[in-house]
C-alpha cells in the first residue's frame, strides 16, 4: 500500500510503498477514508525538539486522525464487524496498570500513541486494536468523523474527570484558537455557557472564533490589559468561571488565571515546551483555583459524550466551518505547510494517492 | 394595600385590604409587578390534605412566584437599592444551622416558605429578607422573571449538588410535563443533551413538551410497555442516562428507574403524598443507580446558573411559550381554576387589582 | 480434582471428582489455599426463590471468595506469574459495553458471576480471567485475603463512585451486621468517622459490632423509636451524615432515611427480594437525600483502596475477629449451616478435602 | 484591657492598655482563654515584604488563633449564649458576594482577616461576628481549641472542595512540616492513608513528623534524588496519590508534582512570595494532575469535619505533642522568636498578662 513514512530522524516524510499490514489477535484492519492534520504531525514533520526527544524509532507511518472502514478482523475480535465505520482513539493503553484499571486508560503508564510510537493513519490501511477502533454512526460525514479526536480534546478540556457540572450559565475563556480551541468555543456554547471569551493573534482564526460563537475575541498582545478589564467589566468584576488554555504561551497561562473568578477552574492543554513561571500565590492559592491537566481524551467517557454531541446538527455545521481546506493526501507536504503557517484551521486529507 | 388572603382554614381565599407592610432590619419592601401560580398555590387554595397539615397559622397572603421592584430598604440593607428589579427565593433560611453553614440553605432545618409560613406575593407589596430578594437584569421581561423560581427547580433537578457533569451528549427522560417538567426539557437541551424523552397524559402539555424540544412525548398509560421498548431501542439497549421525575405518580417513579441505564441517575421532585412501593433491588441496587431528592433551589448556586442561562435568547423564547395565560390578579380564582383543571401550563398574574 | 458441585436444580450440593480445569487464552489456573462462605452461597445452597430464578445452568462449582496461588498461565497472560498470590474479583465483565468502557465494569451489561454463572472456588483449582485475579501481598494471611471481596463491598458502600469525601468527622449508621456490615463499621472508623451506630438483632453479631468499634449497637425491634431518639440526641438533633443499609429489611430501609440528616446520603446493598414501600417525600425529597445503589466492587478502584487499607494493622486484626469459625472444606454443609443459622459471622474454609 | 498592638508600620509590637471593645449588632464579646502563634503573626511581627504590602492600617491588635468564652452578646445574636466556649474562624466574609452566596465564604471577594484587617486575639477580649465564633465542646482543652484553626487548614488541604474521596488506602506526601504540615500527617492517617511521606529540613520538626505518624521523613536537600527514588520504589513505581505542599519552597513545589502518580492531586497552601517556575507539561499536563489552591478553611464545612475529628482521642493526643512550648502572652516577643527560629513547632500563649 501507499503510506507517508517518517523514514529518518530528520525533517519531512515521504510516500513509500510498504507491505499491507495484517491484523493480529484482537486487532482490526481499517481502510482509511479520510484523515486530518494535527499539531503533533507538524512537530514530527518539522522534527522539532519535542519530536527529537519523543520519537523512539524510525521508520513509522505518520498521522492519527482518522475515519475509515473495517475491512478485516483479527482473531478474537467480538465487538466489531467488517463494514463498520470507525475512528481511532490514538492512545493505546496496556490495560493492566493502575490507571487502566481505574478508568483512566488515557494516562496509562505505558501508553503508545498512533503515528508516533506505531504506524499511523496517513496510509491506505491501518491496524488498530479492537478497543481503539471507535464505531461511528455510518451517516456521519467522514471528514467530520476524522476530527472527532480533537473534538474529544475540546470536550475533555471543558469536562475533565471530577470537575463539577459548572458550565450552565457560566462564562468561559478560551486562550488560543487553533482547531481544539475553536471546537472548545462551540462546545462551551452547546453545554450552556452564558458568554465565551477567546484570545487569538491570527486573524483567520479570530474570525473563525467569532463564527464559532465567541462573544468576544481579543488580540492578547494588541489589547494588553484591556482584555482583563473588559472581561471583569462584563462579569460583575469577578472574572470567568472556567478557562481552557490551548495556546501553550506562558503569557496566556498567566492570563487564564488572572481572568479567573475566585474558586474557578482552569484546564491546561497547550504545551509550553519548557519551564513557565507563575505567581502561584495570586494565581492559584489566594484564588482557591482548581487546575486540571488535560492529556488525550477520557477513554471512553469522552467518546460517548462526543458521540452524543455529534447528534446535534448545530455542532456538525460548526465543525464543517473549521475545515478550511481539503487536500489529497498525496499532497501532504502542502497540507503540512498550510497548517504550520497558520493559513488553515483544520486541513482534511482526502484518500487520494 | 390589596392582597389575596387565605383567611380561614378551608378552601379558597379572598381579596382583602390590609395594612401596607414595612421592612424590618435587613429586609426590603418590594412592589409586585408580576406574579404567577404554582402547584403549591393550588394545594393551598383547594385546602387538600397536605395544606391542612402543613399550614401553621391563618390568615396569610398567598403566592410566592414574583417579579417586582424594591421601593424601600429596611435598616442595615447593603446589597440592594431602591429601584432594583428583583425576584424571590421563597425559602427563607435561618442562616445558623448546619445546613445553612455548609452551603445547603435550601434545606435549612428551620426553613420558612413565602406564601405558606409568612405573607406572600399575591399583593401590591411584599417584604423580603435582603438575601431572598434576587436582583434581576432590568431588561428581563417581568413575566419571565416571575417564573425564574420554577426554572430554578428545573435546573436544580438536572444539576443537583454533587452530580457529575454528565448531560453532555446524554439521553434524558422527563416524567411529567407540568411547568417544571416543560422547563426541564428546554434546559436539558440547552445543556447539551442528545435526546430528551418525556411522558405526559394531558394533550396541551404534551404538545408544549414537543415545542420545548422533546424528541418524543409518550402517553404513559396508552403506550404502556411501548415507552420502555422505544427508549431502549433508541439508546442502544441501555436506557437513558438521566431521569427527572416531576409527576408525583408512583407508576412514573417506577418508569424512571426502569428506563435508566446501569449507573445512571434519577432526580425526584414530584411529590407522592403517601408511601410508594418500588423494587429497590432491580431499580437501584443491581442498577447501581444514584438518586437525588430535589427540594427548592440551591441557594444560591442554582440562581446564578439560572441568571446565566436566561442570557440565552432560546431559553427566554421557550419560557414565553409556557405562559399560556395572562390574567389580572383580581381574577385569581379563575387563574387557580385554569391551572387546577390543567387547561393552562403557566398562568402569569398581572398586577391589576 | 475435588469440588463442591451444585449438581441439580434443588437444595444442597455435593463433593464430586471432576476433571482439573485448564486455563484458556488470557486466563490463569489458581490453586485454592483458602475460601469463605458468603450469603449468596447460602441462597444457592438453600435453593431459595432468588437462586431458582437466577441460576442459568447446572452443574457448576459453588463459591467465589478466594485466596490462592497461580499455578499455570494460559496463552497471552502478561501481568501475572506462576507463584503469585491472588484473590478473585467475582464479577467477570465483557470489556466492551458502555459500562465497561467508562470505568464501571462492575455493572457490565453482560456480567458473569463466579460460582453462579461459571465454576467457582469451592474446589482444588479454579480458572480465572487474568483481569479478575487480583494480586495480593504474599505476606497477607490467606484467610484474610479470602474475605477481601466482602471487605470490598463494605468499602464500596462507604465510598460509592461520585460520593463526596464526607466521612471525615462524620456520624455513620450501619443497619445490619452480617460480615459486610461488620467490616463497614471498622472501615468507617478507619476513614475518620466520629461516631458509628449500628443495628442488629442477633446477639453474636451485636457483640462483634461493638468489638469492631461501633459506639452504639441497637436492637431495632426491642428499642423501636428509641433508636431514632438516641441518634438524634447524640447528633445535635440532625441525624447521621451517612447510612449504609446492609440488612435487606424494609424496616431498616426506612430507619436509614429517618435517621439521616438533611442532605445526607444512603448506600443500599442489602436485597429486599420484593417490593418495599417508602414515603419518598419525607425520606428523600424534603430531605434532599442522595441514594447510591451498591453492587459488587468498583473495578478496580475499590480493590486498590482495599489493598491500601489492608496495610493498616488495625484493620487486619479486626478482620481476624470476624472469622468466628474455620472449617475444612470437606465439611462445607456444616459451614453452610453455621452461617445460615447465624451462629457464625464469617466462616473460613480450609483447603482440606 | 491589655493587648499586643502593632502600633506602627515597622517590625515588632507592644503591650498597650486599650479600651475594652464592645460588641455591635450581630457580634459577641469573647474573653480570651488561650491563643497561639501562627506564621502570619511572624510575618507581621518581622514586617516582611508581604506584611508591608498587605497591612492596610495601623494600629491594630495582633493574633487570630483563639480559644475563649463568650461574655457579652451584641443585639440580634441568636445562636450563642454567654458562657459558650468558642474559637474563631478568622476570615470575616461580607455574606453578599457570589462566593459567599455559593458556599465559598472563605474566598469572599471582600474578606477581612482577624489580626490583620481588624483587631485580633492577642488581648484580654476580642469582638467577633456571631458567625465567626465557632462553638466548642466545653470539654475540649483550650490550648487544643486554639489550634483548631490551623488544624482546619490541614483538613482543608487534604479535603478540598470537589476533590474525590481518594484518601482511603492512599499514599500521601506532605512537603514542609510546620504545624499545618504536622497536622496534615496526623489527619491523613486518621482518614485512612496507607503511607504518609514527609519532607522537612529542621530536625525538631522532622522528629515530630515521625511522631505524628509519617512512615518516612526525608531531608529534601541532603537526600536529593533519593527522595523520589524511594517514594517510587515503595509505591509500585507510580508515586503518591495525593501531595500537600506546605513549605512555600519552589523546589518542594516541583517535588510534589514529580512524586505524583498520573491522575493524582496536589494541594498548594505554602506561599512562594514571588514567581515560581515549573515545567507545566511534565508536572501537570502529561500527568493529568489536578491542583487545588488552599486558602483558609471551608466555611463551615471544614469546621464541622474538624469538630468531628476532634472527638477522636488519637488526634487530640497528637495535637498536644505539637504544642512544644507554653508561654505567658506577656512574653509574646519570646514566643515569636521561638517560632521564627524554628526552635518550636506550635507555641501556645497563656492568658497571663
Coordinates of C-alpha atoms in Angstrom, one line a residue, chain A residues 25 78-79 94-103 105 130-134 299-301 304, chain C residues 25 78-79 94-103 105 130-134 299-301 304:
Chain A
X25 CA -5.1 -11.1 17.8
X78 CA -16.0 -9.5 19.2
X79 CA -17.5 -6.1 19.1
X94 CA -1.8 -1.6 28.2
X95 CA -4.9 -2.4 30.1
X96 CA -3.1 -3.7 33.2
X97 CA -1.6 -0.7 35.0
X98 CA -3.3 1.1 37.9
X99 CA -4.5 3.9 35.6
X100 CA -6.0 1.4 33.1
X101 CA -7.7 -0.5 35.9
X102 CA -9.3 2.6 37.5
X103 CA -11.0 4.2 34.4
X105 CA -6.6 4.5 30.4
X130 CA -10.3 -3.5 18.7
X131 CA -10.8 -1.2 21.7
X132 CA -9.3 1.8 19.9
X133 CA -11.5 1.5 16.9
X134 CA -14.5 3.6 17.8
X299 CA -11.3 6.5 27.5
X300 CA -14.0 6.3 26.7
X301 CA -16.3 8.6 28.7
X304 CA -19.6 8.8 24.4
Chain C
X25 CA -6.4 -17.6 26.3
X78 CA 1.2 -10.7 30.8
X79 CA 0.6 -9.3 34.3
X94 CA -17.2 -8.4 28.9
X95 CA -14.9 -5.4 28.5
X96 CA -16.8 -3.9 25.5
X97 CA -20.1 -2.5 26.7
X98 CA -20.6 1.2 27.6
X99 CA -20.3 0.5 31.3
X100 CA -17.0 -1.4 30.8
X101 CA -15.7 1.4 28.6
X102 CA -16.5 4.1 31.2
X103 CA -14.8 2.7 34.3
X105 CA -17.1 -2.7 34.8
X130 CA -6.2 -12.5 34.1
X131 CA -8.0 -9.3 35.0
X132 CA -10.1 -10.9 37.7
X133 CA -7.1 -12.5 39.5
X134 CA -6.1 -9.7 41.9
X299 CA -13.4 -2.5 39.3
X300 CA -10.8 -1.8 40.3
X301 CA -10.8 1.4 42.2
X304 CA -6.8 -0.5 45.3

